[in-house]
XYZ file of C-alpha atoms in Angstrom:
583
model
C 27.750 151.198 -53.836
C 25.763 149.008 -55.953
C 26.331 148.855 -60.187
C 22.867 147.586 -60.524
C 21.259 151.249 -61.207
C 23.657 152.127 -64.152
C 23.627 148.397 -65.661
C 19.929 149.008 -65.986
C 19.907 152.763 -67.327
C 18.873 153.507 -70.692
C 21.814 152.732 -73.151
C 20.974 155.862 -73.898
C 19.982 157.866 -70.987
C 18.870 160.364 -70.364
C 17.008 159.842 -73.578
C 14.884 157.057 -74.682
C 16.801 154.042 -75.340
C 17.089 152.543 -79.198
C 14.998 149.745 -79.990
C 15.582 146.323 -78.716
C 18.567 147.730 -76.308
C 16.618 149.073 -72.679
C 17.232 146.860 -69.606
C 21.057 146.294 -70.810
C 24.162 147.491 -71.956
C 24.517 147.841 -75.734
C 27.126 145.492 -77.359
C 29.756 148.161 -77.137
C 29.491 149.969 -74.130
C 29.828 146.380 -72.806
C 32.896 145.437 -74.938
C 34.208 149.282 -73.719
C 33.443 148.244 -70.047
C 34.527 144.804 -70.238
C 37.969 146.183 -71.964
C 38.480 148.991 -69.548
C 38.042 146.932 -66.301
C 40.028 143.998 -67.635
C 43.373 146.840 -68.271
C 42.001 149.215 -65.197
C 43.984 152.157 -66.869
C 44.714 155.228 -64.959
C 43.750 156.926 -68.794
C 41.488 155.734 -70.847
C 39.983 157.565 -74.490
C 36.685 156.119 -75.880
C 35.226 157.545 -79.344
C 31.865 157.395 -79.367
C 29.548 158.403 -82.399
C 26.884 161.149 -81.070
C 23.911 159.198 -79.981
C 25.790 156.158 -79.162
C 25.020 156.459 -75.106
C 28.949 157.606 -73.622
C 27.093 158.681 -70.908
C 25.399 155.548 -69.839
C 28.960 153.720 -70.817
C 30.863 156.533 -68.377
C 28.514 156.198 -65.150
C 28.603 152.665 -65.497
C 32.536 152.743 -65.059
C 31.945 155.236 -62.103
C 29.416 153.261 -60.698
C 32.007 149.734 -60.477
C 35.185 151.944 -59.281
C 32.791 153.514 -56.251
C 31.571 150.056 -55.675
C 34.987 148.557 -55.620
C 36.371 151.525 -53.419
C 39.048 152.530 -56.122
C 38.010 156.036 -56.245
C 35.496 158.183 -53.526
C 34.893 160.745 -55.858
C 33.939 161.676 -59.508
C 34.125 165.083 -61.378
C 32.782 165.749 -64.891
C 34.476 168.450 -67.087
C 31.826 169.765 -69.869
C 32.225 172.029 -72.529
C 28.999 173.695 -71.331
C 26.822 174.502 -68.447
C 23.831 172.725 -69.997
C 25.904 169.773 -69.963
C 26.795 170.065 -66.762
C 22.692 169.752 -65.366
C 22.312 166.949 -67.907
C 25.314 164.712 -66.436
C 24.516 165.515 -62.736
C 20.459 164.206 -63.517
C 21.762 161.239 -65.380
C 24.595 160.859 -62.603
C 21.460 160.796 -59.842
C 19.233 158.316 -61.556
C 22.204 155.384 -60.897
C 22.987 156.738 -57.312
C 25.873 159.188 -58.109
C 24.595 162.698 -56.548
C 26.677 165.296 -58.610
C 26.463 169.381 -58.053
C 26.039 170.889 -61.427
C 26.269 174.400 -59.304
C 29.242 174.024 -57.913
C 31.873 177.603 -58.608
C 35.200 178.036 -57.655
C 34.437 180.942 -55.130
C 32.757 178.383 -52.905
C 36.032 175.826 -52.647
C 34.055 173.275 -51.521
C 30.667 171.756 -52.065
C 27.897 169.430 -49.690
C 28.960 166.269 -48.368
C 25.743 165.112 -49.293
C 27.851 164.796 -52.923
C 30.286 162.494 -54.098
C 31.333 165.087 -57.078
C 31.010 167.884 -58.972
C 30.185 168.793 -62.757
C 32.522 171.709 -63.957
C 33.148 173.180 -67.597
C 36.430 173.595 -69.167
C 36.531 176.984 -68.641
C 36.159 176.836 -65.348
C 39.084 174.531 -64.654
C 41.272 177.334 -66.480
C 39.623 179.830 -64.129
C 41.451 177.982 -61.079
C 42.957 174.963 -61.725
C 45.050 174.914 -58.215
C 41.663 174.271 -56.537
C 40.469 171.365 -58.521
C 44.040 169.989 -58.298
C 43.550 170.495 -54.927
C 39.852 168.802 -54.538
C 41.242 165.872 -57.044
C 43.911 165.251 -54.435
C 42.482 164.983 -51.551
C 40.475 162.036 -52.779
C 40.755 159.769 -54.961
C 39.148 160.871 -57.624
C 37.751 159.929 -61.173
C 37.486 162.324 -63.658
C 35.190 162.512 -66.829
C 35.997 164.396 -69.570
C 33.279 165.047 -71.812
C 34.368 165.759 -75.385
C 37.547 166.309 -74.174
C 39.093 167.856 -77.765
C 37.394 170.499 -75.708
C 40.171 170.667 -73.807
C 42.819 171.941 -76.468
C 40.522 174.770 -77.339
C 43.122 177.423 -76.051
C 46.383 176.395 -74.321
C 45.287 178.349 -71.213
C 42.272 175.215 -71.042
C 45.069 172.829 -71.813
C 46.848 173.754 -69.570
C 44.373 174.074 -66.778
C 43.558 170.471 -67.433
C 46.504 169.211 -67.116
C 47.844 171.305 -63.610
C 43.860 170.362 -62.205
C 43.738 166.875 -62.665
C 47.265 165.632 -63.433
C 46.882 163.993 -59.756
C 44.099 161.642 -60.580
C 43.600 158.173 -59.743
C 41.510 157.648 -63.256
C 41.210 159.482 -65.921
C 37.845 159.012 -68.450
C 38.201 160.378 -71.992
C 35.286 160.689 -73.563
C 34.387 162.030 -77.482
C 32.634 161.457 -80.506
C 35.082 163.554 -82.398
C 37.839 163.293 -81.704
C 40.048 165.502 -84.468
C 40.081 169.073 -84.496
C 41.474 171.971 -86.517
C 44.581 173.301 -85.201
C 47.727 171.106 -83.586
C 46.694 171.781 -79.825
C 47.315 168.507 -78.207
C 44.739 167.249 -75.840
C 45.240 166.716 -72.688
C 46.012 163.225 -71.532
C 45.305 162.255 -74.995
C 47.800 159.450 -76.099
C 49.361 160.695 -80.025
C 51.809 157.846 -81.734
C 53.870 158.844 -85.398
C 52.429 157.241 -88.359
C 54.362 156.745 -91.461
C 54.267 160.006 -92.617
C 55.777 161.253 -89.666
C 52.776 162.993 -88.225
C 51.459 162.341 -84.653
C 48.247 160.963 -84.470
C 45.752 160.474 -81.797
C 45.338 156.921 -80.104
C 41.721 155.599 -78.695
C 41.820 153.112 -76.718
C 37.654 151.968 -77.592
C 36.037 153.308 -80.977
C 32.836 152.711 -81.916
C 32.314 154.794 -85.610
C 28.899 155.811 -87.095
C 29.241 153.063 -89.783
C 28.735 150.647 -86.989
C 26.634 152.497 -85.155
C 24.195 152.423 -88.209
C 25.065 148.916 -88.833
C 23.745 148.055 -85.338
C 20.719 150.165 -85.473
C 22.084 152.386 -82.284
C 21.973 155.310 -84.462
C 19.515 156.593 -87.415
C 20.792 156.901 -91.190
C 20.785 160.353 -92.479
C 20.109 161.014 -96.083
C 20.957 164.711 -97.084
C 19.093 166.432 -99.500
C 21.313 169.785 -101.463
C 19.754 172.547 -102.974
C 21.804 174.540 -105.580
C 20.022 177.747 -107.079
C 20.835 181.208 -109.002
C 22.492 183.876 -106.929
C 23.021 187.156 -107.662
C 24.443 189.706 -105.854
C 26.009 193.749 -105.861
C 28.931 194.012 -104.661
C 30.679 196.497 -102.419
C 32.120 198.290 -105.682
C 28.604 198.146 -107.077
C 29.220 195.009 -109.321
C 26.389 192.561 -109.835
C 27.599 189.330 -109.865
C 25.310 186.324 -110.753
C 26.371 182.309 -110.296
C 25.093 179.114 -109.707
C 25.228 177.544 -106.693
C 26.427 173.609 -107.289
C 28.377 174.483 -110.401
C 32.695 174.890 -110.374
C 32.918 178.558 -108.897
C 36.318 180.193 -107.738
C 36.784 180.471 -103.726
C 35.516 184.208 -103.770
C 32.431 183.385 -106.005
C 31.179 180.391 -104.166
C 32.109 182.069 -100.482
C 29.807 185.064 -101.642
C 26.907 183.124 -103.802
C 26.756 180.865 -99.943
C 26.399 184.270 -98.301
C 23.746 185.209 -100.459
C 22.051 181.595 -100.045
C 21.603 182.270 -96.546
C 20.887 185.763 -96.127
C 16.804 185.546 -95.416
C 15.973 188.925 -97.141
C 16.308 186.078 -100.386
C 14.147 183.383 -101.824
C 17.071 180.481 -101.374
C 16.554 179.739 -98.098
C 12.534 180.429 -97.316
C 12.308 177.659 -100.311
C 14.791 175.262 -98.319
C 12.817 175.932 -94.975
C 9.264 175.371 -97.095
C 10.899 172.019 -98.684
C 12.263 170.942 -95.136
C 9.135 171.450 -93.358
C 6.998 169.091 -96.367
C 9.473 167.284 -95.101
C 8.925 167.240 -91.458
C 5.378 166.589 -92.439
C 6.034 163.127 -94.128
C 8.459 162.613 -91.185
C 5.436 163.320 -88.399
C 3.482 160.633 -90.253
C 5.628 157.498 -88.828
C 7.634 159.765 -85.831
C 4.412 162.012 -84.630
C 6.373 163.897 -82.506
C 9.247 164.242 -84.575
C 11.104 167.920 -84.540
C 13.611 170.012 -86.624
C 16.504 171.932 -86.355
C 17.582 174.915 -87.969
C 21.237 175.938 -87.251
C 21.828 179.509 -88.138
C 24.779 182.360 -87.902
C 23.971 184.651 -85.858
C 21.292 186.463 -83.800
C 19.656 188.772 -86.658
C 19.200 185.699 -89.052
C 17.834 183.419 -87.003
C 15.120 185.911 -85.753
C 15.188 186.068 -89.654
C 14.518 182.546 -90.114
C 11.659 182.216 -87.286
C 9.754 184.737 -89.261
C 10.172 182.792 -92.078
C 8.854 179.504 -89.881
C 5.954 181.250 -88.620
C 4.811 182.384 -91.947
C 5.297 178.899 -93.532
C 3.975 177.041 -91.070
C 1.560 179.079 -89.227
C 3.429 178.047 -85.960
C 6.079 180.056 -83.726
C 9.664 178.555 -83.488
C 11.919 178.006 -80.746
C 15.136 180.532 -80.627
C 17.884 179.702 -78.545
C 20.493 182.552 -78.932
C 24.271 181.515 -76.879
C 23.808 184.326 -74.569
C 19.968 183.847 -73.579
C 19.838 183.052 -70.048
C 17.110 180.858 -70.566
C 18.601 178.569 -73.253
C 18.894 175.310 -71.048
C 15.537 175.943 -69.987
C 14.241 176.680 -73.804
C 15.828 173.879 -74.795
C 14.821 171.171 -72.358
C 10.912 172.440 -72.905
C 11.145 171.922 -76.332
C 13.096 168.457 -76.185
C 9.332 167.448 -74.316
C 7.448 169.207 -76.904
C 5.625 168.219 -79.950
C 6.232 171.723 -81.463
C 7.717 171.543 -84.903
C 10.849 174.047 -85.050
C 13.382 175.146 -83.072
C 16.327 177.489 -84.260
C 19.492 177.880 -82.569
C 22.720 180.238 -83.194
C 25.356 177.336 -83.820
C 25.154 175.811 -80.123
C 25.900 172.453 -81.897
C 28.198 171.793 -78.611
C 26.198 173.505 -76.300
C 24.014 171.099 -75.040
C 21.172 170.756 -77.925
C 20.591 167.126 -77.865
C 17.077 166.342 -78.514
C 16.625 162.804 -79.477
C 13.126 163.920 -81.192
C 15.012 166.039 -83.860
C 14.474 164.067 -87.444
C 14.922 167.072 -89.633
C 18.321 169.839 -90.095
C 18.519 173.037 -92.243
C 21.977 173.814 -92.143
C 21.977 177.294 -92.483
C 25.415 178.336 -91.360
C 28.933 179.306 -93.256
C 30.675 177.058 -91.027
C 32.512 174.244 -92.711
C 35.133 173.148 -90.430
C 34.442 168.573 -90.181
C 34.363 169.060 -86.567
C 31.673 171.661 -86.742
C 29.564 169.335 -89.734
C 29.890 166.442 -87.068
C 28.780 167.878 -84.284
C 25.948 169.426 -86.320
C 24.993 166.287 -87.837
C 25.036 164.281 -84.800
C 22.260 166.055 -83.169
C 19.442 164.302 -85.497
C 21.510 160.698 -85.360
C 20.322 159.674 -81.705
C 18.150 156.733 -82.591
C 14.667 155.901 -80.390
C 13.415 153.196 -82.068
C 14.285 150.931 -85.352
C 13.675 152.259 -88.500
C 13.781 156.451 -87.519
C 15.664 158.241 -90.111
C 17.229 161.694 -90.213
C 16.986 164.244 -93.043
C 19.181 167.119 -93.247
C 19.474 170.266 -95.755
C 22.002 171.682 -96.986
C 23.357 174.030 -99.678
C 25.578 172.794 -102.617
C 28.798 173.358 -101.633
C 31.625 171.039 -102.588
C 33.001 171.332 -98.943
C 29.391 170.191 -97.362
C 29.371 167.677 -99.458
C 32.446 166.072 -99.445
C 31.877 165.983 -95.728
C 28.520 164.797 -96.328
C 29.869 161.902 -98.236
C 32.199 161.100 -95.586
C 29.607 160.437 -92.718
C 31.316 156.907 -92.177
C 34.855 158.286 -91.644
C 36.916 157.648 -89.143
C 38.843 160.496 -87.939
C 42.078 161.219 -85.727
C 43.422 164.089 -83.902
C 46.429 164.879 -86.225
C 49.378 167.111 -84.842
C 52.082 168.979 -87.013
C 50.148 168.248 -90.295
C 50.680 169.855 -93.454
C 48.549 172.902 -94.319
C 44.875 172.008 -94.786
C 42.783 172.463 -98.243
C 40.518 175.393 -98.505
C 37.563 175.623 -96.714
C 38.390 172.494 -93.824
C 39.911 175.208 -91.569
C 38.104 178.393 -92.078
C 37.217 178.707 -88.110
C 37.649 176.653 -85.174
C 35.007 175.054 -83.198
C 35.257 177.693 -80.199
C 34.720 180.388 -82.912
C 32.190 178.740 -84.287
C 30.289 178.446 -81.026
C 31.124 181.570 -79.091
C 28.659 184.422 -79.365
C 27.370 185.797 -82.725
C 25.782 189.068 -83.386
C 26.856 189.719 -86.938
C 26.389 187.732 -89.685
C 30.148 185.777 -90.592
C 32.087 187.737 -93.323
C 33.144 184.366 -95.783
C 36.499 185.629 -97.585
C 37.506 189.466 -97.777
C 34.425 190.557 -99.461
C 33.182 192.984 -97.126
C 29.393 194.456 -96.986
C 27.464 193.391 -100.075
C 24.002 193.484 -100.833
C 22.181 190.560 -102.055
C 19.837 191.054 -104.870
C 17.927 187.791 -105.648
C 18.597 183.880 -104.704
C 16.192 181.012 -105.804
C 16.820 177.565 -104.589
C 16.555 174.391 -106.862
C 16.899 170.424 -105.301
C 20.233 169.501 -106.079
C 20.139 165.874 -105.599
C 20.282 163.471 -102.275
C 23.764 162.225 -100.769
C 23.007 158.832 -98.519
C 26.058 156.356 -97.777
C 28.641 157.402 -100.231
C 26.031 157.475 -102.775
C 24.180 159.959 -104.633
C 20.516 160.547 -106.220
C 18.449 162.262 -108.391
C 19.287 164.588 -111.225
C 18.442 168.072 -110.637
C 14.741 169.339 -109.841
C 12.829 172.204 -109.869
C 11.243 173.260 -106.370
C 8.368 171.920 -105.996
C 8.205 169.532 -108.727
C 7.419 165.664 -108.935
C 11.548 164.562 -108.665
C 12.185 166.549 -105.658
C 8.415 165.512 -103.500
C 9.945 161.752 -104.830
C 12.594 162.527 -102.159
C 10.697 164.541 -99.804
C 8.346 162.295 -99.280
C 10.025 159.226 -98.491
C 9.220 157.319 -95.336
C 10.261 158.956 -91.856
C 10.714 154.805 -90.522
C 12.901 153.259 -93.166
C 15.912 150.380 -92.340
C 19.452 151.545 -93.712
C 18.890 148.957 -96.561
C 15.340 150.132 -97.126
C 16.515 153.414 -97.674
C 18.948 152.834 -100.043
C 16.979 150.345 -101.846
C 14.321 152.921 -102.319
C 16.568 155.731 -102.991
C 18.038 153.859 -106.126
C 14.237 153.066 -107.023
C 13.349 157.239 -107.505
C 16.338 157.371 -109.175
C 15.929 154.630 -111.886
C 12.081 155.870 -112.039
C 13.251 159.250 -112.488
C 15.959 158.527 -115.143
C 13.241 156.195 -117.127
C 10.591 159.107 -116.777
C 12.954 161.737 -118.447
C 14.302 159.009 -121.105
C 10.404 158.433 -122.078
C 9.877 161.902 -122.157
C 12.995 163.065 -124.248
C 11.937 160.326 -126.534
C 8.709 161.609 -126.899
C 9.207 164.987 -127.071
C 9.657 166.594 -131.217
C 12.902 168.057 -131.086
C 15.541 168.762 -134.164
C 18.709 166.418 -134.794
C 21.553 167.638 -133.566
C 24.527 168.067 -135.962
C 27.590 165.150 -134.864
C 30.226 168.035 -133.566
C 26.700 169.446 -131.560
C 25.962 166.360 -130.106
C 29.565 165.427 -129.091
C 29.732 168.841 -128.089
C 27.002 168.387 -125.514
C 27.954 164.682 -123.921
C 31.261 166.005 -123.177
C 29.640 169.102 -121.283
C 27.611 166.501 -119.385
C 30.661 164.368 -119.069
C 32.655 167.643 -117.671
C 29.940 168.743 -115.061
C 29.667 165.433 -113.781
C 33.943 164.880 -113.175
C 33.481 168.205 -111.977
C 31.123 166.902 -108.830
C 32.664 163.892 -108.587
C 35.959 166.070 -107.886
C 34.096 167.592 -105.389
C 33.273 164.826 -103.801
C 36.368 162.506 -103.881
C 38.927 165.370 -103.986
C 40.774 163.502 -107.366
C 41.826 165.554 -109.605
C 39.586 165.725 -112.896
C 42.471 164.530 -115.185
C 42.657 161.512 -113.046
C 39.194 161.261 -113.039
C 39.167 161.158 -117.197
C 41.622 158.627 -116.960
C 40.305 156.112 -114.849
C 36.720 156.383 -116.870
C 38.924 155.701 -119.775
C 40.760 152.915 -118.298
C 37.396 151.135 -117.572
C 35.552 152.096 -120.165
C 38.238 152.006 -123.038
C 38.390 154.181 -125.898
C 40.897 157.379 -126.681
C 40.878 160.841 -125.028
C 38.371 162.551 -124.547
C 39.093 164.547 -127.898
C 38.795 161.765 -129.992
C 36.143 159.522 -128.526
C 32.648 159.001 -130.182
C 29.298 159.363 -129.181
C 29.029 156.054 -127.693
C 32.480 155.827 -125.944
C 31.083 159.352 -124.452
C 27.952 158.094 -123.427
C 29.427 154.964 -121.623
C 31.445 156.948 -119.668
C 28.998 159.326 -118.407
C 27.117 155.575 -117.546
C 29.649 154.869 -115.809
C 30.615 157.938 -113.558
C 27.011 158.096 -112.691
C 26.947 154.396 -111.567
C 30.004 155.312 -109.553
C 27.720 157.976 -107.573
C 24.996 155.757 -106.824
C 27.407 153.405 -105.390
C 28.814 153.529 -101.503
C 32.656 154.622 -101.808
């Protein structure tokens, strides 16, 4: 069989490729290639960023083993049936005729195929007949997002007895960690210094370089804290701020009431995303958001709330509609504006047209966030950029801030911090008719929620300074440029800051307003001091003492206690220079 079909497929088929990249391999599905065919491994795990074209990079390794008679056959494992259709069309463009039908009642499938495309779940159904199929040919098997594979020790399991007999073995993931300490299948771990196993890739391609070589888009996201309130079971009314230090229970239940779309919090966040869309549409015309909800009631919720804002109907896709794939692969040729989906961030939504997320879901887990985030990263042409919403919370936005991190599968590890392992991906995708319960606070009614723009995280850095909806500082963000470089964005997003910070300084100045008395004064840098270690905490995870110290270490000066006006003031410089800066 010739290699020529899948050398020439779209680095990022079946989508459009990125810019500057169709008629070849990109750089590092050759350097993956070149790598795997100089070791010819019987395993071999490749970490991918979403959107960086693993599935061009796979069939182009299946293509050259057919070709060079090392295998006669190739099965896919998904995690979905979507996924399944989408490999077996991508496998037929370069030659490779797949059966995305294929069930384990029939044992065998049409000669007229050189493989099959199974899910995970399947293979755990009977994994004596595909050890059986896998040995009596040689056989290569792809795993797609194979962490899938550890989702429950039956699937590991199944894995391992099915295709423990093949001649080549095809890891493929763009995350690769998850949650609990289920090893992956034919995933290799090796002990770090701290005694704790870690997972070993053999190819990694990140999201920093992925951005770096314009395969994938930069995403800015924009948070929106706001006033909750709230009654509780035991009839207490509870108010908070969303954004601002809040005990687990507090923020768990002012999130809740953030998404719950009887309140104002998140029609304001869908009414700011979609001016945002707008501005998008005006350089990406048929450019397309995403909202990601809970469950089944709010996201019928939240199409309501579509329709009414934008005069349009949205796309639901609920994880037991029969008709999802189909839903799904009409809108990905669409030019219609919204589409809404329960979770389903692994079940096959990957529509390269997506520019703009609402994440509207309780689910915090990094593997969740990634997946999530990598469904608006798949990059068309130069210069597209991603926008995605989000609420205020310090877990969101630590992750948020970590967009460029490179992650492992770690085994035996110490207990994680709050909110990292509140739910594991298979919970977070199964079927959801009730809304998640966040903590122990059972049935609560929420009262009133408002929404204010928070500020904007982009490459380890941060901007703006709080904003009214609505207002001049937040349509500065809103209404930047849907085709902006990396640099470009950056450059411009320090610009509305600096204007913005000028703006208020002129205004303050102008504004008549009485002296404040020395101890008032003081009294109110270090609360603006305070609030600002306490979101740098969130985002860096350092303690705030630690955080006080280091200011004073570069800044000079005593404690906090005893410092003036001025030493004050340069540290609060300072911090927020830190924030505008990458990490």
């Amino acid at each position: 069989m010739s290699t020529f079909a899948a050398s020439h497929l779209s680095p990022s088929y079946p989508d459009r490729a990125a810019w500057g990249t169709a008629q070849k391999l990109r750089a590092w599905q050759q350097e993956a290639f070149d790598l795997y065919s100089r070791r010819e491994p019987r395993d071999f795990l490749t970490v991918a960023t979403p959107g960086a074209g693993k599935t061009t990079y796979a069939l182009r390794i299946a293509s050259d083993l057919l070709a060079k008679g090392v295998i006669r056959a190739v099965t896919i494992v998904t995690p979905t049936e979507h996924l399944k259709r989408q490999w077996a069309d991508a496998a037929g463009r370069v030659g490779i005729a797949v059966d995305p039908e294929f069930k384990n009642s029939q044992g065998t499938t049409s000669r007229d195929y050189i493989g099959v495309a199974v899910t995970y779940a399947q293979v755990a159904m009977h994994p004596a007949l595909h050890r059986a199929r896998t040995e009596a040919r040689k056989t290569l098997v792809i795993f797609d997002e194979i962490h899938h594979a550890g989702d429950a020790k039956s699937w590991g399991d199944g894995v391992r007895e099915a295709f423990e007999p093949a001649t080549r073995r095809l890891q493929l993931t763009g995350t690769p960690f998850r949650s609990d300490d289920n090893p992956i299948p034919f995933v290799a771990y090796e002990e770090d210094t701290e005694g704790l196993k870690r997972s070993v890739a053999d190819y990694s391609y990140g999201y920093g370089p992925a951005l770096d070589d314009g395969v994938v888009r930069p995403v800015i996201f924009l948070a929106y804290s706001g006033e909750m309130k709230w009654r509780t079971r035991a009839g207490d009314e509870i108010a908070a701020t969303l954004g601002t230090p809040l005990t687990k229970d507090q923020l768990s239940q002012a999130w809740r009431a953030a998404l719950d779309p009887k309140g104002d919090w998140i029609r304001q966040v869908m009414q700011a995303a979609d001016r945002r869309l707008t501005e998008v549409r005006r350089g990406v015309p048929d450019a397309g958001g995403l909202v990601i909800a809970t469950d089944h009631e709010t996201a019928r919720a939240y199409a309501r709330h579509l329709r009414n804002i934008t005069g349009e109907g949205a796309t639901v896709v609920l994880s037991d509609d029969p008709g999802a794939s189909k839903k799904i692969k009409q809108f990905a040729v669409s030019e219609d504006r919204w589409l809404v989906a329960v979770r389903m961030v692994s079940e096959g939504v990957d529509i390269p047209r997506l520019c703009v997320g609402v994440y509207a879901t309780s689910t915090s887990t990094p593997l969740f966030f990634a997946q999530a985030v990598g469904r608006f990263v798949r990059a068309r042409k130069r210069g597209e950029m991603a926008s995605v919403f989000l609420p205020s919370v310090p877990t969101l936005l630590g992750l948020a801030n970590e967009m460029e991190a490179e992650r492992d599968h770690v085994l035996n590890k110490r207990p994680p911090e709050d909110g990292l392992d509140d739910q594991l991906l298979e919970d977070a995708n199964r079927k959801k008719d009730n809304p998640d319960v966040l903590g122990d606070e059972l049935p609560f009614e929420t009262m009133e929620t408002s929404a204010t723009f928070d500020r904007v995280l982009f490459d380890g850095g941060e901007f703006g300074t709080g904003a009214e909806i609505g207002s001049a500082e937040e349509e500065d963000f809103l209404g930047l440029p849907g085709l902006l470089e990396p640099d470009q964005v950056a450059t411009l997003l320090r610009k509305r800051q600096s204007d913005q910070q000028a703006a208020k300084r002129k205004q303050t100045a102008a504004e008549p307003h009485e002296a404040l008395a020395p101890h008032e004064q003081i009294a109110e840098l270090r609360r603006e001091l305070n609030g600002l270690v306490g979101a740098w905490n969130h985002r860096t995870g350092q303690p705030h003492g630690v955080i006080h110290a280091e200011l004073r270490r570069v800044c000079g000066g005593p404690p906090i206690a005893q410092a003036t006006v001025e030493q004050i003031q340069e540290r609060i410089t300072k911090i927020r220079q830190w924030a505008t800066q990458r990490r």
